[in-house]
CSV table of C-alpha atoms in Angstrom, one decimal:
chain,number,residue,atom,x,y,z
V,1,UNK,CA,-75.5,144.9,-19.2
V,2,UNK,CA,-78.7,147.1,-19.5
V,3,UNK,CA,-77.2,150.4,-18.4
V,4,UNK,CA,-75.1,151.9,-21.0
V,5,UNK,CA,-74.6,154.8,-18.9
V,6,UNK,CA,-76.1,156.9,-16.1
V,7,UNK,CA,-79.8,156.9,-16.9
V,8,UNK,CA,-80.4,155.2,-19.6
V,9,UNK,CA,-81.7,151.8,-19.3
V,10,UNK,CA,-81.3,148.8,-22.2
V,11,UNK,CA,-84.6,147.4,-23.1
V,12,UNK,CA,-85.7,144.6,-20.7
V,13,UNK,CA,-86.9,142.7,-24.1
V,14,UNK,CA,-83.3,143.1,-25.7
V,15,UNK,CA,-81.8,141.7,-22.4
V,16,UNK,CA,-84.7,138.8,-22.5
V,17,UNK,CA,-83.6,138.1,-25.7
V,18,UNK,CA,-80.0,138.0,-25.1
V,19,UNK,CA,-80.0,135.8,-21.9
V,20,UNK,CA,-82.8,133.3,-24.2
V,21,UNK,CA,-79.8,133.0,-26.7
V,22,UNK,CA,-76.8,132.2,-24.5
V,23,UNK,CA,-78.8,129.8,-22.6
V,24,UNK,CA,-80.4,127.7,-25.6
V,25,UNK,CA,-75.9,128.1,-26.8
V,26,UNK,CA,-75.1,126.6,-23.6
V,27,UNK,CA,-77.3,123.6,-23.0
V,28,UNK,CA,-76.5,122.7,-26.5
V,29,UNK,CA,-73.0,123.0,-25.9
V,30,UNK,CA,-72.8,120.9,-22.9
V,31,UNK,CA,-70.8,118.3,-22.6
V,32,UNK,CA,-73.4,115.7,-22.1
V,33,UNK,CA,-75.2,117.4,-25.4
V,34,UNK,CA,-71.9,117.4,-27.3
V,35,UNK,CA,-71.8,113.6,-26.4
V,36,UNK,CA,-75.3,112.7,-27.4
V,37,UNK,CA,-74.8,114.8,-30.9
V,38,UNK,CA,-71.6,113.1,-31.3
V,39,UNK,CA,-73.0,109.3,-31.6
V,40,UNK,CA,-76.8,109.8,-32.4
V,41,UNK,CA,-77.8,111.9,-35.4
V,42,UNK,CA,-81.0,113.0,-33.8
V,43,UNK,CA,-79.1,115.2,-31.1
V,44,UNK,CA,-76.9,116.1,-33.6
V,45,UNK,CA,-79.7,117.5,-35.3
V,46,UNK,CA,-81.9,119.1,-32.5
V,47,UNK,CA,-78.0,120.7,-31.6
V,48,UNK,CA,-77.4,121.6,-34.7
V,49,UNK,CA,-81.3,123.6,-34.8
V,50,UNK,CA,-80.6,125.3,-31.7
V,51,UNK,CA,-77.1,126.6,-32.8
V,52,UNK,CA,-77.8,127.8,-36.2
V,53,UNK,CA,-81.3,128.9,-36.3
V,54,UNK,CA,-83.2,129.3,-32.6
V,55,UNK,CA,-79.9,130.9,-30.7
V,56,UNK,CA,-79.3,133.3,-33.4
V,57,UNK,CA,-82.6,134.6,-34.0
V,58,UNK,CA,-82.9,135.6,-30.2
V,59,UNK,CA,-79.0,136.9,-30.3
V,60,UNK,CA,-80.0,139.4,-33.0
V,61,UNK,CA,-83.2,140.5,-31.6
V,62,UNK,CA,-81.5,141.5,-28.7
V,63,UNK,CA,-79.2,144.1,-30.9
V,64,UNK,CA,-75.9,143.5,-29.2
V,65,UNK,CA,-74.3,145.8,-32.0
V,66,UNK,CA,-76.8,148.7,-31.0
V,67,UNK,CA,-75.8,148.2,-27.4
V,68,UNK,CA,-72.2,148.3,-28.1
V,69,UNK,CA,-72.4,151.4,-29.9
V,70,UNK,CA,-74.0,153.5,-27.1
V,71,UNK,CA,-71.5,151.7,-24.8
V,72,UNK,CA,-68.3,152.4,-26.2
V,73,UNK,CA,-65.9,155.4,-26.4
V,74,UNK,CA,-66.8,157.5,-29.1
V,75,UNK,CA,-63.2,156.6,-31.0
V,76,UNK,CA,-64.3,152.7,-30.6
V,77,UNK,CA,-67.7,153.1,-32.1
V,78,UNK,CA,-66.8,155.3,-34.5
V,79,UNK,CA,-64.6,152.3,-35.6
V,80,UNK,CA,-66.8,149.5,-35.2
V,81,UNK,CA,-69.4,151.9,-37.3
V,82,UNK,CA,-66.7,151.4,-40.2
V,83,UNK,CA,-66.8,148.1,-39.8
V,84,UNK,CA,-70.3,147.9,-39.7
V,85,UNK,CA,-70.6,149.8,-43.0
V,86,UNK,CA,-67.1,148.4,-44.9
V,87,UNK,CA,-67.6,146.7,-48.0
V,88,UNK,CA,-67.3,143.3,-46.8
V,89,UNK,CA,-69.8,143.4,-44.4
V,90,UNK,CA,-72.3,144.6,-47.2
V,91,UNK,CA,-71.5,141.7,-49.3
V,92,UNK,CA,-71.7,138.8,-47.2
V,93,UNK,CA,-74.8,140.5,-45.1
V,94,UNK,CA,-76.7,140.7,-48.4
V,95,UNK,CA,-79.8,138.5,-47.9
V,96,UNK,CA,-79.0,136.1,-51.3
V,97,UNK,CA,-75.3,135.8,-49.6
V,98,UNK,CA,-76.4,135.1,-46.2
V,99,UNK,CA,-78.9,132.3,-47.8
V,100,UNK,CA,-76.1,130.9,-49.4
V,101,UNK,CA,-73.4,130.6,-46.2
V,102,UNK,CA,-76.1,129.5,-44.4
V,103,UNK,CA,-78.3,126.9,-46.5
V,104,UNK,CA,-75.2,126.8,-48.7
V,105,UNK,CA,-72.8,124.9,-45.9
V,106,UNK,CA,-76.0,122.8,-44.9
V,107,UNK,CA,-76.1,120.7,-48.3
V,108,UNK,CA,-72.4,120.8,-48.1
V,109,UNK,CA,-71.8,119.3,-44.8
V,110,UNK,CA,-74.7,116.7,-45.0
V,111,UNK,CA,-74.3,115.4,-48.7
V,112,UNK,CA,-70.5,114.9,-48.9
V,113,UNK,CA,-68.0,113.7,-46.9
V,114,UNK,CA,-67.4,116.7,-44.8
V,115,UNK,CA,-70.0,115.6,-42.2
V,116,UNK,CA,-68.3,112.0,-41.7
V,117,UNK,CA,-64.6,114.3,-41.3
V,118,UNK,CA,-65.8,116.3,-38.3
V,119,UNK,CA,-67.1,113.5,-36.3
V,120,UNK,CA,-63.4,112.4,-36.8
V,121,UNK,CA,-61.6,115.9,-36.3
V,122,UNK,CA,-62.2,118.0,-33.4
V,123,UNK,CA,-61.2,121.1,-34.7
V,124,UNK,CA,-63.7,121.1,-37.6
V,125,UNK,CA,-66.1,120.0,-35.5
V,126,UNK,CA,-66.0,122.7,-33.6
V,127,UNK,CA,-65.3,125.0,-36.7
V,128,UNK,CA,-68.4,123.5,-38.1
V,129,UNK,CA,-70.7,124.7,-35.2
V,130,UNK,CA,-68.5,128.2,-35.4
V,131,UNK,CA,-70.0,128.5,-39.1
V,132,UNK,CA,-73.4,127.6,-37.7
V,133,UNK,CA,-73.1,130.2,-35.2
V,134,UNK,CA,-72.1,132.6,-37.0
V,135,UNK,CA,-74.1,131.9,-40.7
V,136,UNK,CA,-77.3,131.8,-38.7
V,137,UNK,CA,-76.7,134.9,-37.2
V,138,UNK,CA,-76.1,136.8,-40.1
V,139,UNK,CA,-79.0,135.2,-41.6
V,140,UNK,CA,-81.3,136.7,-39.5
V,141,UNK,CA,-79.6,139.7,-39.5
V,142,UNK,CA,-80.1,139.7,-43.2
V,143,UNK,CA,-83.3,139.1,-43.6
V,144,UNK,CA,-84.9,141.1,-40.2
V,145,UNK,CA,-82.7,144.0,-41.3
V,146,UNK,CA,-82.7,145.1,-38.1
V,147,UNK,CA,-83.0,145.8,-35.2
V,148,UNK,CA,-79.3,146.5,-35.4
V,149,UNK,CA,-78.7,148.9,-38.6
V,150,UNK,CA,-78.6,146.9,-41.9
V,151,UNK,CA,-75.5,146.8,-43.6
V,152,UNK,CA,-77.3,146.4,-46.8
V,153,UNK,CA,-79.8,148.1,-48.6
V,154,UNK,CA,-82.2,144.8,-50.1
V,155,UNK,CA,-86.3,145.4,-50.5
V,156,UNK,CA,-88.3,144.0,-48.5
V,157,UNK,CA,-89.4,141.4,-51.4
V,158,UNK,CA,-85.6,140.7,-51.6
V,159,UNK,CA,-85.6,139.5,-47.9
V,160,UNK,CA,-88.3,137.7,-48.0
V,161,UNK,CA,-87.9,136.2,-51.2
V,162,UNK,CA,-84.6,134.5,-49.3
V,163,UNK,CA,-86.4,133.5,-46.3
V,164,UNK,CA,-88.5,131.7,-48.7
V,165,UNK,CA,-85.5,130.2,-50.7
V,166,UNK,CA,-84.4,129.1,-47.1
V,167,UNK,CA,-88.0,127.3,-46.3
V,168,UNK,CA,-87.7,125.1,-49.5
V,169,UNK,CA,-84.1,125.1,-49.3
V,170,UNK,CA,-84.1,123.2,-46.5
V,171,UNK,CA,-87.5,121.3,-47.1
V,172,UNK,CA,-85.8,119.7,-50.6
V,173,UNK,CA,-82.8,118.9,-48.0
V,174,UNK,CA,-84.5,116.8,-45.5
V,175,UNK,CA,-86.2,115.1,-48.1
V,176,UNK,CA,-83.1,114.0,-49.9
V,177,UNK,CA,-81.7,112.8,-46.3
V,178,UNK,CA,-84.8,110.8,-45.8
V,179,UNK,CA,-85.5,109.3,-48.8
V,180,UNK,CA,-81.6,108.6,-50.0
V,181,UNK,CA,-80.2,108.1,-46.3
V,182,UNK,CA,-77.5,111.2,-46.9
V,183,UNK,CA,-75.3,111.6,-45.1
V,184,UNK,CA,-73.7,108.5,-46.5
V,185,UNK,CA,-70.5,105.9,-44.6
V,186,UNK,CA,-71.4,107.7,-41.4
V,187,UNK,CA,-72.0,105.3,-38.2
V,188,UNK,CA,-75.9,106.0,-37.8
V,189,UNK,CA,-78.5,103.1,-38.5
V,190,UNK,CA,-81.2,104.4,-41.0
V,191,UNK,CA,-83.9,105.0,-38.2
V,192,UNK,CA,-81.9,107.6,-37.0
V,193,UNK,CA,-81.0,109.6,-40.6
V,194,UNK,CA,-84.8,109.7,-41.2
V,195,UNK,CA,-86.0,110.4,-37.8
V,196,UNK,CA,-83.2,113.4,-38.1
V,197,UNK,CA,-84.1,114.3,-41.4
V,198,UNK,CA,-87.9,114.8,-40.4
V,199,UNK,CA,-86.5,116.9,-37.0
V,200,UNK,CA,-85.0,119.0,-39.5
V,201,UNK,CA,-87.8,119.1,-42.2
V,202,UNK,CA,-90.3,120.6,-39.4
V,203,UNK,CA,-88.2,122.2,-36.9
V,204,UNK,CA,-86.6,124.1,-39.6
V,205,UNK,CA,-89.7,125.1,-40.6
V,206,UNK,CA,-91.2,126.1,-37.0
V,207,UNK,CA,-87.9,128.1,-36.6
V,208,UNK,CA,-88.4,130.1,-40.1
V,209,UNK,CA,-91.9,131.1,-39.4
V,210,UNK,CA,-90.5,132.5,-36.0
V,211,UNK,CA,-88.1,134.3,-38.3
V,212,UNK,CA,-91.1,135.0,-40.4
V,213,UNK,CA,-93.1,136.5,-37.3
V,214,UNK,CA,-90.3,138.8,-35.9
V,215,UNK,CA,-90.1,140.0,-39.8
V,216,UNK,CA,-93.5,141.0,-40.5
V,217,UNK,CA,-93.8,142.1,-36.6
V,218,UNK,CA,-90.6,144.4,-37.1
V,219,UNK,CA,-91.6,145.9,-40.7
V,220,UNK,CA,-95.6,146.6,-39.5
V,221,UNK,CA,-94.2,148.2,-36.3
V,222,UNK,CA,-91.6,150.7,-38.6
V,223,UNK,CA,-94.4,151.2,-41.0
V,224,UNK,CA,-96.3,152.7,-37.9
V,225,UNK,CA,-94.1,154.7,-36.5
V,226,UNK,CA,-93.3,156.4,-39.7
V,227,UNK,CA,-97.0,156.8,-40.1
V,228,UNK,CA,-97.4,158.4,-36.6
V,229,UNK,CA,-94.3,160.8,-37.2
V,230,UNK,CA,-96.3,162.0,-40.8
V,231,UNK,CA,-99.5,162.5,-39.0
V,232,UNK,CA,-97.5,164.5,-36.2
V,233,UNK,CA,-95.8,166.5,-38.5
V,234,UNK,CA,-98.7,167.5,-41.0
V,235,UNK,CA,-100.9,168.1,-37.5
């Protein structure tokens, strides 16, 4: 998994990273987790952190897409490097886009019906933790802009300016589920909406700032790097 090819070694980090992802994806995907979410909202909730904020943050530090590239044939890279760079990818990898899938599908599943239908489906159950997955992921991606190559090409004020969105976005959120007991017909008792609505008010804000960290972390350590390669060259 760390060896691309002969002599060159993956970053232990990266690998760290990776493994801290899958694992956090698979205790929340266990059956006895699956069971818990299903009939308490709390679990729900702590799943539904794990799967669409903490696992995704570690999967993109770890750069799969970066690993994949240096692993491939040069004919599949070069065609995942299309993908990469294809219109589509821009679009919905642009931080304002990302903000919306993600935060977006939040207010939609908890504020109208649509959270009451997947406890009764199990397709869009599962397609709703897919979504999480996946929206997360590029959220972080988005906003990090790295350490897999950015599709797009947003400011550093535009990323954080969505990070930001995201913070209040999902602070105004957990307040409305508190106060107004969304989401509504669903067969939780009130304790458990608020309690649930306060595990997402703070740990969606303890899983930002981590965002927040690896941000500033990633964008000071560039910043220095290009400053050394100046000095170096002007030496």
């Amino acid at each position: 998994m760390w060896q691309w090819r002969a002599g060159h070694i993956w970053s232990l980090w990266r690998v760290a990273a990776w493994l801290a992802g899958c694992m956090l994806l698979v205790q929340a995907l266990t059956p006895g987790a699956m069971l818990l979410a299903h009939h308490d909202f709390r679990w729900h909730m702590a799943q539904h952190l794990v799967i669409g904020m903490l696992a995704p943050l570690a999967l993109v530090l770890a750069a799969p897409v970066t690993l994949l590239l240096r692993s491939l044939p040069v004919k599949a890279a070069r065609m995942l490097t299309a993908l990469m760079r294809s219109g589509y990818v821009r679009f919905v990898s642009h931080p304002l886009i990302a903000l919306l899938l993600n935060v977006g599908a939040m207010w939609l599943l908890y504020l109208t019906p649509l959270y009451l239908a997947s406890l009764e489906s199990a397709w869009l159950h599962a397609l709703v933790h897919v979504h999480f997955l996946l929206a997360g992921y590029l959220f972080c991606w988005s906003v990090l802009a790295g350490p897999d190559q950015a599709a797009h090409s947003a400011s550093f004020r535009c990323r954080i300016a969505a990070l930001f969105l995201s913070i209040a976005a999902h602070s105004v959120l957990a307040k409305l589920m508190y106060g107004y007991l969304w989401p509504r017909n669903v067969p939780h008792d009130p304790d458990q909406i608020r309690a649930a609505a306060q595990l997402m008010y703070y740990g969606g804000d303890f899983a930002e700032v981590l965002l927040l960290v690896a941000l500033f972390t990633m964008t000071f350590s560039k910043h220095g790097s290009a400053q050394q390669l100046d000095a170096r060259a002007n030496a």
